[in-house]
CSV table of C-alpha atoms and ligand atoms in Angstrom, one decimal:
chain,number,residue,atom,x,y,z
B,1,MET,CA,0.1,-0.1,0.1
B,2,THR,CA,1.2,3.4,-1.2
B,3,VAL,CA,0.9,7.0,-0.2
B,4,LEU,CA,0.5,9.7,-3.0
B,5,ILE,CA,2.1,12.9,-2.2
B,6,LEU,CA,0.9,16.3,-4.4
B,7,THR,CA,3.3,18.3,-4.1
B,8,ALA,CA,5.9,20.6,-5.9
B,9,GLU,CA,9.0,19.3,-6.7
B,10,GLN,CA,11.4,22.7,-4.6
B,11,ASP,CA,8.4,22.2,-1.3
B,12,VAL,CA,11.3,21.0,1.3
B,13,THR,CA,8.4,20.7,4.2
B,14,ALA,CA,7.2,17.9,2.2
B,15,ASP,CA,10.5,16.2,2.7
B,16,MET,CA,10.3,16.4,6.3
B,17,VAL,CA,7.2,13.7,6.1
B,18,VAL,CA,9.0,12.1,2.8
B,19,ALA,CA,12.2,11.6,4.9
B,20,LYS,CA,9.6,10.2,7.8
B,21,LEU,CA,7.9,7.8,5.3
B,22,HIS,CA,11.5,6.5,4.4
B,23,GLU,CA,12.4,6.2,8.6
B,24,ARG,CA,9.4,3.9,9.0
B,25,GLY,CA,9.8,1.9,5.2
B,26,VAL,CA,5.7,3.3,3.9
B,27,PRO,CA,6.0,3.2,0.4
B,28,MET,CA,5.2,6.5,-1.0
B,29,VAL,CA,4.8,8.3,-4.4
B,30,ARG,CA,5.7,12.3,-4.9
B,31,LEU,CA,3.5,14.6,-7.7
B,32,ASP,CA,3.5,17.6,-9.0
B,33,PRO,CA,-0.2,17.5,-10.7
B,34,ALA,CA,2.0,19.6,-13.2
B,35,ASP,CA,4.2,17.1,-14.5
B,36,LEU,CA,1.2,15.6,-16.0
B,37,PRO,CA,1.3,14.8,-18.8
B,38,GLY,CA,5.0,14.7,-19.2
B,39,LYS,CA,7.2,13.4,-16.6
B,40,ALA,CA,4.2,11.8,-14.9
B,41,VAL,CA,2.2,9.3,-17.2
B,42,LEU,CA,-1.5,8.3,-16.3
B,43,SER,CA,-3.7,5.7,-17.2
B,44,ALA,CA,-7.2,4.5,-15.4
B,45,ASP,CA,-10.2,1.9,-16.9
B,46,TYR,CA,-13.8,2.1,-16.5
B,47,ALA,CA,-14.5,-1.2,-18.3
B,48,HIS,CA,-16.6,-4.6,-17.5
B,49,GLY,CA,-17.7,-3.1,-14.7
B,50,ASP,CA,-14.6,-2.7,-12.9
B,51,PHE,CA,-12.3,0.4,-12.1
B,52,ASP,CA,-8.3,0.3,-12.3
B,53,GLY,CA,-5.9,3.5,-12.3
B,54,TYR,CA,-1.9,3.8,-12.7
B,55,LEU,CA,0.3,7.0,-12.1
B,56,SER,CA,4.1,6.5,-12.9
B,57,VAL,CA,6.7,9.1,-12.2
B,58,ASN,CA,10.2,9.1,-12.4
B,59,GLY,CA,10.9,5.7,-12.6
B,60,HIS,CA,7.9,5.3,-9.3
B,61,VAL,CA,5.0,3.4,-10.5
B,62,LEU,CA,1.0,3.4,-8.1
B,63,SER,CA,-1.9,1.3,-9.0
B,64,MET,CA,-4.8,3.4,-7.2
B,65,GLY,CA,-5.9,-0.6,-5.6
B,66,GLY,CA,-2.9,0.2,-3.3
B,67,LEU,CA,-3.5,3.6,-3.3
B,68,ARG,CA,-3.3,3.6,0.9
B,69,SER,CA,-3.9,7.8,1.6
B,70,VAL,CA,-3.5,10.7,-0.4
B,71,TRP,CA,-1.9,14.1,0.9
B,72,VAL,CA,-2.5,16.9,-0.7
B,73,ARG,CA,0.6,19.5,-0.3
B,74,ARG,CA,1.7,22.3,-2.5
B,75,PRO,CA,0.5,20.8,-5.8
B,76,GLY,CA,0.9,23.0,-8.9
B,77,GLU,CA,-1.9,23.5,-11.3
B,78,PRO,CA,-2.5,20.0,-13.4
B,79,ALA,CA,-0.6,20.2,-16.8
B,80,ALA,CA,1.5,23.4,-15.9
B,81,HIS,CA,4.9,22.7,-17.2
B,82,ALA,CA,3.4,21.1,-20.4
B,83,ALA,CA,5.1,22.5,-23.3
B,84,GLU,CA,1.5,24.5,-24.3
B,85,PRO,CA,-0.2,25.1,-21.5
B,86,SER,CA,-4.0,26.4,-21.3
B,87,ALA,CA,-6.4,26.6,-19.2
B,88,TRP,CA,-8.5,24.0,-21.2
B,89,LEU,CA,-5.1,21.5,-20.9
B,90,THR,CA,-5.1,22.3,-17.1
B,91,ALA,CA,-9.3,21.2,-16.8
B,92,GLU,CA,-8.7,18.2,-18.8
B,93,THR,CA,-5.8,17.5,-16.8
B,94,ARG,CA,-7.1,18.0,-13.6
B,95,GLN,CA,-10.4,15.6,-14.6
B,96,ALA,CA,-7.7,12.7,-15.6
B,97,LEU,CA,-6.0,13.2,-12.5
B,98,PHE,CA,-8.7,13.7,-10.0
B,99,GLY,CA,-11.7,11.6,-11.7
B,100,MET,CA,-8.9,8.8,-10.9
B,101,LEU,CA,-8.1,9.4,-7.8
B,102,TYR,CA,-11.9,10.1,-6.5
B,103,SER,CA,-12.7,6.9,-8.0
B,104,ALA,CA,-10.4,4.8,-5.7
B,105,SER,CA,-10.9,4.0,-2.1
B,106,THR,CA,-8.6,5.9,-0.2
B,107,ARG,CA,-7.9,8.7,2.8
B,108,TRP,CA,-7.3,12.3,1.9
B,109,MET,CA,-5.3,14.6,4.0
B,110,ASN,CA,-6.7,16.9,3.1
B,111,HIS,CA,-10.3,15.9,0.6
B,112,PRO,CA,-9.9,18.6,-1.9
B,113,ARG,CA,-13.8,19.2,-1.7
B,114,ARG,CA,-13.5,19.6,2.1
B,115,ALA,CA,-10.9,21.7,1.4
B,116,GLU,CA,-11.8,24.3,-1.0
B,117,GLN,CA,-14.9,25.4,1.6
B,118,ALA,CA,-12.6,25.0,4.1
B,119,ARG,CA,-10.3,28.1,3.5
B,120,HIS,CA,-13.0,30.8,3.6
B,121,LYS,CA,-12.6,32.2,6.0
B,122,PRO,CA,-16.2,34.2,7.0
B,123,TRP,CA,-17.3,30.2,7.1
B,124,GLN,CA,-13.8,29.5,9.7
B,125,LEU,CA,-15.7,31.9,11.7
B,126,ARG,CA,-18.8,30.4,11.8
B,127,VAL,CA,-17.7,27.1,12.4
B,128,ALA,CA,-15.2,28.2,15.3
B,129,HIS,CA,-17.5,29.8,16.8
B,130,SER,CA,-20.4,26.4,16.7
B,131,SER,CA,-17.2,25.2,18.0
B,132,GLY,CA,-17.3,27.3,21.3
B,133,PHE,CA,-14.0,29.0,20.4
B,134,ALA,CA,-14.2,33.2,21.2
B,135,VAL,CA,-14.2,34.7,17.8
B,136,PRO,CA,-13.8,38.4,17.5
B,137,PRO,CA,-16.1,40.1,16.4
B,138,THR,CA,-15.6,39.9,12.5
B,139,VAL,CA,-17.5,42.1,9.4
B,140,ILE,CA,-16.4,41.3,5.5
B,141,THR,CA,-18.1,44.1,3.8
B,142,THR,CA,-18.2,45.7,0.1
B,143,ALA,CA,-20.4,48.9,1.8
B,144,PRO,CA,-18.1,51.7,3.2
B,145,ARG,CA,-20.6,53.3,5.7
B,146,VAL,CA,-20.6,49.7,7.2
B,147,ALA,CA,-17.0,49.6,7.4
B,148,GLN,CA,-16.9,53.3,9.1
B,149,GLN,CA,-19.6,51.8,11.5
B,150,PHE,CA,-17.4,49.0,12.6
B,151,VAL,CA,-14.5,50.6,13.1
B,152,GLN,CA,-16.3,53.4,15.2
B,153,GLU,CA,-18.0,51.0,17.2
B,154,TYR,CA,-14.8,48.7,17.8
B,155,GLY,CA,-12.5,51.5,18.2
B,156,ASP,CA,-9.0,49.3,17.4
B,157,VAL,CA,-9.5,47.2,14.1
B,158,VAL,CA,-7.9,45.5,12.4
B,159,VAL,CA,-7.6,44.6,8.6
B,160,LYS,CA,-6.5,41.6,6.1
B,161,SER,CA,-7.5,39.7,3.1
B,162,ALA,CA,-9.3,36.9,2.8
B,163,SER,CA,-7.4,34.5,0.6
B,164,GLY,CA,-3.9,36.0,0.8
B,165,PRO,CA,-2.0,38.4,-1.2
B,166,PRO,CA,-2.2,39.8,-4.5
B,167,PRO,CA,-0.3,37.3,-7.2
B,168,GLY,CA,2.5,39.1,-8.7
B,169,GLU,CA,5.9,40.2,-9.0
B,170,PRO,CA,7.5,40.8,-6.4
B,171,PRO,CA,6.0,39.3,-4.2
B,172,ALA,CA,3.2,41.2,-2.3
B,173,ALA,CA,2.7,40.6,0.8
B,174,LEU,CA,-0.3,42.0,3.3
B,175,PRO,CA,0.3,42.1,6.5
B,176,THR,CA,-2.9,42.6,9.4
B,177,THR,CA,-2.7,45.8,10.1
B,178,LEU,CA,-4.8,49.0,12.1
B,179,VAL,CA,-6.9,50.7,10.4
B,180,GLY,CA,-8.1,54.5,12.4
B,181,PRO,CA,-11.1,56.0,12.2
B,182,ASP,CA,-9.7,58.7,9.6
B,183,THR,CA,-9.6,55.8,7.2
B,184,ASP,CA,-10.8,56.9,3.7
B,185,PHE,CA,-13.4,54.2,3.6
B,186,SER,CA,-14.5,53.9,-0.1
B,187,GLY,CA,-12.0,51.3,-1.6
B,188,VAL,CA,-14.3,49.3,0.2
B,189,ALA,CA,-16.7,49.1,-2.4
B,190,ALA,CA,-14.6,48.5,-4.5
B,191,GLY,CA,-13.3,44.9,-3.0
B,192,PRO,CA,-15.0,43.4,0.1
B,193,ALA,CA,-13.1,43.8,3.3
B,194,LEU,CA,-12.1,41.3,5.6
B,195,LEU,CA,-12.4,43.8,8.9
B,196,GLN,CA,-11.9,42.1,12.8
B,197,ARG,CA,-11.5,43.4,16.3
B,198,TYR,CA,-8.1,44.2,17.4
B,199,ILE,CA,-7.0,41.8,20.0
B,200,PRO,CA,-4.3,43.2,22.5
B,201,LYS,CA,-2.6,39.8,23.2
B,202,ARG,CA,0.1,38.7,25.0
B,203,ALA,CA,1.3,35.9,22.4
B,204,ASP,CA,0.4,34.6,19.4
B,205,ILE,CA,-0.7,30.8,18.9
B,206,ARG,CA,0.1,28.2,16.2
B,207,LEU,CA,-1.8,25.4,16.7
B,208,THR,CA,-1.5,22.3,14.4
B,209,GLY,CA,-4.0,19.2,14.6
B,210,ILE,CA,-2.9,15.8,12.5
B,211,GLY,CA,-5.8,13.4,12.6
B,212,THR,CA,-6.5,13.4,16.5
B,213,ARG,CA,-2.8,14.6,17.5
B,214,LEU,CA,-2.6,18.1,18.7
B,215,PHE,CA,0.5,20.8,18.8
B,216,ALA,CA,0.5,23.7,20.1
B,217,ALA,CA,2.9,26.7,20.1
B,218,ARG,CA,3.5,29.9,21.5
B,219,LYS,CA,5.0,33.1,20.4
B,220,ALA,CA,5.6,36.4,23.1
B,221,ALA,CA,4.5,39.7,20.9
B,222,GLU,CA,5.2,42.9,22.0
B,223,PRO,CA,2.4,45.0,23.8
B,224,GLY,CA,0.9,46.5,20.3
B,225,GLN,CA,2.1,44.0,18.3
B,226,VAL,CA,-0.5,43.6,15.1
B,227,ASP,CA,0.8,40.6,12.8
B,228,GLY,CA,3.2,38.1,14.1
B,229,ARG,CA,4.9,37.3,11.7
B,230,PHE,CA,5.8,41.0,10.7
B,231,GLY,CA,8.8,42.9,12.6
B,232,GLU,CA,11.3,41.5,15.0
B,233,THR,CA,10.9,41.2,18.5
B,234,GLY,CA,13.6,37.9,19.3
B,235,ASN,CA,10.6,36.2,20.6
B,236,GLY,CA,10.2,32.4,19.3
B,237,TRP,CA,8.1,29.8,19.3
B,238,GLU,CA,7.5,27.2,22.1
B,239,PRO,CA,5.8,24.5,22.4
B,240,THR,CA,2.8,25.0,24.7
B,241,PRO,CA,0.1,23.0,26.1
B,242,VAL,CA,-3.7,22.4,24.7
B,243,PRO,CA,-6.0,23.9,26.5
B,244,HIS,CA,-8.9,21.4,27.4
B,245,ARG,CA,-11.9,23.4,26.0
B,246,ILE,CA,-9.7,24.7,23.3
B,247,ALA,CA,-8.7,20.9,22.7
B,248,ARG,CA,-12.4,20.2,22.7
B,249,ALA,CA,-13.1,22.8,20.0
B,250,VAL,CA,-10.3,21.6,17.5
B,251,HIS,CA,-12.3,18.3,17.5
B,252,ASP,CA,-15.6,19.7,17.1
B,253,TYR,CA,-14.3,21.7,14.3
B,254,LEU,CA,-12.5,19.0,12.3
B,255,ALA,CA,-15.3,16.8,12.6
B,256,PHE,CA,-17.7,19.4,11.1
B,257,THR,CA,-15.4,20.7,8.9
B,258,GLY,CA,-14.1,16.6,7.8
B,259,LEU,CA,-10.2,17.9,7.6
B,260,ALA,CA,-8.0,15.5,8.6
B,261,TYR,CA,-5.3,18.0,8.9
B,262,ALA,CA,-5.5,21.8,9.7
B,263,ALA,CA,-2.8,24.6,11.5
B,264,PHE,CA,-5.3,27.4,13.5
B,265,ASP,CA,-4.0,30.6,14.8
B,266,PHE,CA,-4.7,32.5,17.4
B,267,ALA,CA,-4.5,34.9,19.4
B,268,GLU,CA,-3.4,35.0,23.5
B,269,ASP,CA,-5.1,38.3,25.3
B,270,ALA,CA,-3.8,39.4,28.4
B,271,GLU,CA,-6.6,37.1,30.6
B,272,GLY,CA,-5.2,34.0,28.3
B,273,ILE,CA,-8.2,33.7,25.7
B,274,TRP,CA,-7.6,32.0,22.7
B,275,TRP,CA,-8.9,34.3,20.6
B,276,PHE,CA,-9.7,31.9,17.4
B,277,LEU,CA,-8.0,34.1,14.5
B,278,GLU,CA,-8.1,31.3,11.4
B,279,CYS,CA,-7.5,28.2,10.4
B,280,ASN,CA,-5.1,27.1,7.8
B,281,GLN,CA,-6.3,23.2,6.1
B,282,GLY,CA,-2.9,23.4,4.8
B,283,GLY,CA,-1.0,25.5,6.5
B,284,GLN,CA,3.0,25.5,6.7
B,285,PHE,CA,4.3,23.9,9.8
B,286,GLY,CA,8.0,23.7,9.3
B,287,PHE,CA,8.8,26.3,11.0
B,288,VAL,CA,6.7,25.3,14.3
B,289,GLU,CA,8.8,22.0,13.8
B,290,LEU,CA,12.0,23.6,13.3
B,291,GLU,CA,11.8,26.1,16.5
B,292,THR,CA,10.2,23.7,18.7
B,293,GLY,CA,11.1,20.0,17.9
B,294,GLN,CA,6.8,19.0,18.3
B,295,PRO,CA,7.3,15.7,15.9
B,296,ILE,CA,4.4,17.1,13.5
B,297,ALA,CA,6.7,15.5,10.4
B,298,ASP,CA,6.3,12.8,11.9
B,299,GLU,CA,2.7,12.6,12.9
B,300,VAL,CA,1.6,13.8,9.9
B,301,ALA,CA,3.5,10.3,8.4
B,302,VAL,CA,2.3,8.2,10.7
B,303,TRP,CA,-1.4,9.5,9.8
B,304,LEU,CA,-1.2,8.8,6.1
B,305,ALA,CA,0.3,5.6,6.8
B,306,GLN,CA,-2.3,4.1,8.6
B,307,ARG,CA,-3.8,1.3,7.2
B,308,ARG,CA,-7.3,2.4,8.8
B,309,PRO,CA,-9.2,5.4,8.6
B,310,GLY,CA,-9.2,7.4,12.2
B,311,LEU,CA,-11.0,7.4,14.6
B,312,ARG,CA,-13.2,10.7,14.5
B,313,ILE,CA,-12.3,11.5,10.5
B,314,PRO,CA,-14.5,10.3,8.8
B,315,GLU,CA,-13.0,8.7,5.7
B,316,GLU,CA,-13.3,10.1,2.2
B,317,HIS,CA,-13.9,8.5,-1.1
A,1,MET,CA,-15.3,33.7,26.1
A,2,ASP,CA,-19.0,33.4,25.2
A,3,ARG,CA,-19.3,36.8,26.0
A,4,ASN,CA,-18.2,37.4,22.4
A,5,GLN,CA,-20.5,35.0,21.1
A,6,ALA,CA,-23.1,37.7,20.0
A,7,ASP,CA,-21.0,40.2,18.7
A,8,THR,CA,-19.8,38.0,15.8
A,9,GLN,CA,-22.7,37.4,13.9
A,10,VAL,CA,-23.4,40.0,11.9
A,11,ASN,CA,-27.1,41.1,11.9
A,12,PRO,CA,-29.0,37.8,11.3
A,13,LYS,CA,-32.2,40.1,10.7
A,14,CYS,CA,-30.7,40.7,7.3
A,15,ALA,CA,-29.4,37.6,6.8
A,16,SER,CA,-31.3,35.5,4.2
A,17,GLN,CA,-32.3,39.2,2.7
A,18,LYS,CA,-29.0,39.8,1.9
A,19,ARG,CA,-28.0,37.4,-0.6
A,20,ARG,CA,-30.2,39.5,-2.2
A,21,ASP,CA,-28.6,41.7,-3.5
A,22,VAL,CA,-26.8,40.3,-6.1
A,23,MET,CA,-30.0,41.4,-8.1
A,24,THR,CA,-29.1,44.7,-8.1
A,25,PHE,CA,-28.7,44.5,-11.7
A,26,THR,CA,-32.1,43.1,-12.5
A,27,PRO,CA,-35.2,45.7,-13.9
A,28,MET,CA,-36.2,44.0,-10.4
A,29,TRP,CA,-34.0,46.2,-8.1
A,30,GLN,CA,-35.4,49.2,-7.6
A,31,LYS,CA,-39.0,47.3,-5.8
A,32,VAL,CA,-36.2,44.8,-4.0
A,33,MET,CA,-34.4,47.5,-2.3
A,34,ASN,CA,-37.7,49.3,-1.3
A,35,SER,CA,-38.9,46.0,0.1
A,36,LEU,CA,-35.7,45.2,2.1
A,37,ARG,CA,-35.3,48.8,3.9
A,38,PRO,CA,-34.2,48.7,7.0
A,39,CYS,CA,-31.6,45.8,5.4
A,40,HIS,CA,-31.0,48.6,2.5
A,41,VAL,CA,-30.2,51.1,5.0
A,42,TRP,CA,-27.7,48.6,7.3
A,43,LEU,CA,-25.9,47.5,4.9
A,44,GLY,CA,-25.2,51.3,3.7
A,45,ILE,CA,-25.8,50.7,-0.1
A,46,ASP,CA,-23.6,54.0,-1.4
A,47,HIS,CA,-23.0,53.9,-5.3
A,48,ARG,CA,-21.5,57.1,-4.7
A,49,ALA,CA,-18.2,55.5,-4.6
A,50,THR,CA,-18.4,54.0,-8.0
A,51,ALA,CA,-20.1,56.3,-9.6
A,52,GLY,CA,-18.9,57.9,-12.7
A,53,GLY,CA,-17.0,54.6,-13.7
A,54,SER,CA,-13.9,55.5,-12.6
A,55,PHE,CA,-10.8,53.6,-11.0
A,56,VAL,CA,-11.4,52.8,-7.1
A,57,ARG,CA,-8.6,51.2,-5.8
A,58,PRO,CA,-9.8,47.7,-3.7
A,59,PHE,CA,-9.7,48.8,0.1
A,60,THR,CA,-8.1,45.9,1.1
A,61,LEU,CA,-4.7,46.5,-1.5
A,62,ASN,CA,-4.0,49.7,0.8
A,63,TYR,CA,-2.2,47.4,2.7
A,64,ALA,CA,-0.5,45.6,0.5
A,65,GLN,CA,3.3,46.1,0.9
A,66,PRO,CA,6.4,44.2,-1.0
A,67,SER,CA,6.9,41.5,0.8
A,68,GLY,CA,10.9,41.9,0.1
A,69,GLN,CA,11.5,38.3,-0.4
A,70,SER,CA,14.0,37.8,-3.3
A,71,ALA,CA,13.8,34.5,-5.2
A,72,ALA,CA,16.8,33.1,-4.2
A,73,VAL,CA,18.1,30.1,-6.3
A,74,PRO,CA,18.3,27.4,-3.2
A,75,PRO,CA,21.1,24.8,-2.6
A,76,TYR,CA,20.0,21.9,-3.2
A,77,HIS,CA,17.8,19.4,-6.0
A,78,PHE,CA,15.2,17.4,-6.8
A,79,ASP,CA,16.2,13.6,-5.8
A,80,VAL,CA,13.9,11.5,-8.4
A,81,SER,CA,15.0,8.2,-6.9
A,82,LEU,CA,14.7,9.2,-3.1
A,83,GLN,CA,12.2,11.4,-3.9
A,84,LEU,CA,13.0,14.3,-1.9
A,85,ASN,CA,15.4,17.4,-2.2
A,86,VAL,CA,19.5,16.9,-1.8
A,87,LEU,CA,22.0,18.9,-0.8
A,88,PRO,CA,25.7,18.5,-3.2
A,89,ASP,CA,27.3,16.3,-1.2
A,90,GLY,CA,24.5,13.7,-1.7
A,91,ARG,CA,22.5,13.9,2.1
A,92,PRO,CA,18.8,15.1,2.2
A,93,ALA,CA,18.4,18.9,2.1
A,94,VAL,CA,15.9,18.0,5.3
A,95,SER,CA,19.5,17.4,7.3
A,96,ASP,CA,20.5,20.6,7.3
A,97,ARG,CA,18.5,22.5,9.8
A,98,ALA,CA,20.2,26.1,9.3
A,99,LEU,CA,19.5,25.8,5.6
A,100,LEU,CA,16.0,25.0,6.2
A,101,MET,CA,15.5,27.7,8.8
A,102,ALA,CA,16.7,30.0,5.7
A,103,THR,CA,14.4,28.6,3.6
A,104,GLY,CA,11.3,30.4,2.7
A,105,THR,CA,9.6,27.5,2.0
A,106,THR,CA,9.2,26.1,5.2
A,107,THR,CA,8.2,30.0,6.7
A,108,SER,CA,4.9,31.3,7.8
A,109,THR,CA,5.7,34.5,6.1
A,110,ALA,CA,6.8,33.0,2.2
A,111,GLY,CA,3.5,30.5,2.7
A,112,SER,CA,1.3,33.3,2.5
A,113,GLN,CA,3.2,35.0,-0.5
A,114,THR,CA,3.0,31.6,-2.2
A,115,HIS,CA,0.9,30.2,-1.2
A,116,PHE,CA,-2.7,31.5,-0.4
A,117,ASP,CA,-3.8,29.0,2.7
A,118,ASP,CA,-1.1,29.3,4.5
Y,401,LIG,N1,-8.2,40.6,15.5
Y,401,LIG,C1,-6.4,40.4,15.7
Y,401,LIG,N2,-6.1,40.9,16.7
Y,401,LIG,C2,-5.2,40.8,17.1
Y,401,LIG,N3,-4.0,40.4,16.3
Y,401,LIG,C3,-4.2,39.8,14.4
Y,401,LIG,C4,-6.2,39.6,14.5
Y,401,LIG,N4,-6.0,39.3,13.9
Y,401,LIG,C5,-5.1,39.1,13.2
Y,401,LIG,N5,-3.9,39.2,13.6
Y,401,LIG,C6,-2.5,38.3,13.2
Y,401,LIG,O1,-1.9,38.6,12.0
Y,401,LIG,C7,-1.8,37.4,11.6
Y,401,LIG,C8,-2.4,37.1,10.8
Y,401,LIG,O2,-3.7,37.3,10.7
Y,401,LIG,P1,-4.7,36.0,10.6
Y,401,LIG,O3,-6.1,36.1,10.7
Y,401,LIG,O4,-3.8,34.5,10.7
Y,401,LIG,O5,-4.0,36.3,8.6
Y,401,LIG,P2,-3.3,35.3,7.4
Y,401,LIG,O6,-2.2,34.8,7.6
Y,401,LIG,O7,-4.7,35.0,6.5
Y,401,LIG,O8,-2.8,36.9,7.0
Y,401,LIG,C9,-2.0,36.6,13.0
Y,401,LIG,O9,-1.4,35.3,13.1
Y,401,LIG,C10,-1.6,37.7,13.9
Y,401,LIG,O10,-0.9,37.7,14.4
Y,402,LIG,MG1,-2.4,33.2,10.2
């Protein structure tokens, strides 16, 4: 039984898991969907009421009957490396690859359908709320007046993007930033603004969940600091215990969303409350493992290598 | 914690009606908006911001900045047999902690930059 990892070749975070799978003697195939067609070859046949499929890349072969699990890490777009890439070729190749993988009986970290929905930040806040997390008051709006009223009501308010920074060269960053009461909100009519009450925080928390295993890391914040990723403070990530009610809420969140892997961001306030900020279904973990020594890559490898579905996460087909 | 839970919901009374804003471009627009007057007011519909067809920069983009990260060529290459990246001396790249720390792909900011769901 073989593990399939969908990711780009340059992804050294995936290497951390590949190394653990090698240590454990678990067969695996690593594929960047961008290399299909070309470097990678695929065939799936649906005949006589039966199905089987094969995938080969760099001399490694995988049959759908022997597929143990799929890890969707940082895959390229299907056919992106083709001699003549096009949106149509990408769509055709996506059909071939994912149509075949969905036909197999396997476990997903994370299933693309679950992942797609889980990326929506406004929905995350709703699920977080019903899972029992504290969620800062938030608005997403294309109405300038609503944005202005929100800032008047809550005072210290941050703006952040829902989907990440805009793509392009040179690469852009979009740090979470405080907006003042005198801000010109007219641009809100030209693009949705996600505004949230600022949490005066003692620390940023990153919690990584793999199946039922949770690893939390804490990075102390400087007074008034906004985006924990920007500005050198000299503080690093340290392991921290997961409070019981947070663990319960995380398990509820993962069960409801059907995610096998997720990386949560929280802001810890002066009373020690962990405020839910977001849940990244494909969040990075390499930086946490390197700084805290928490064995996250090994836990991912263990999950992928399992032969039976996890207890809490339903098997995906 | 519970003290904030009510705050997270945005005007639930309007929730089912808000969707109908997508009807803005139908001939029914005026009628629909009038029937939703309380919501209409709450939503602060204000077409002056985009009137005249002049370009207005999406609000959130005002807070974008250059990430300052260079696209340096990493000192490792993909080994097709091992299916992971190796250093020039053949050791796996993951065995070099200092290198990993310096490599953008494992850090949170680099993830945000290249992947929308870091
Ligand atoms: N409401 C908030 N109060 C305080 N800090 C915040 C708040 N929202 C975000 N941050 C800071 O900004 C960082 C990025 O915000 P986050 O919600 O995780 O979005 P993303 O990582 O997608 O940009 C957080 O990790 C945290 O340090
Ligand atoms: Mg985040």
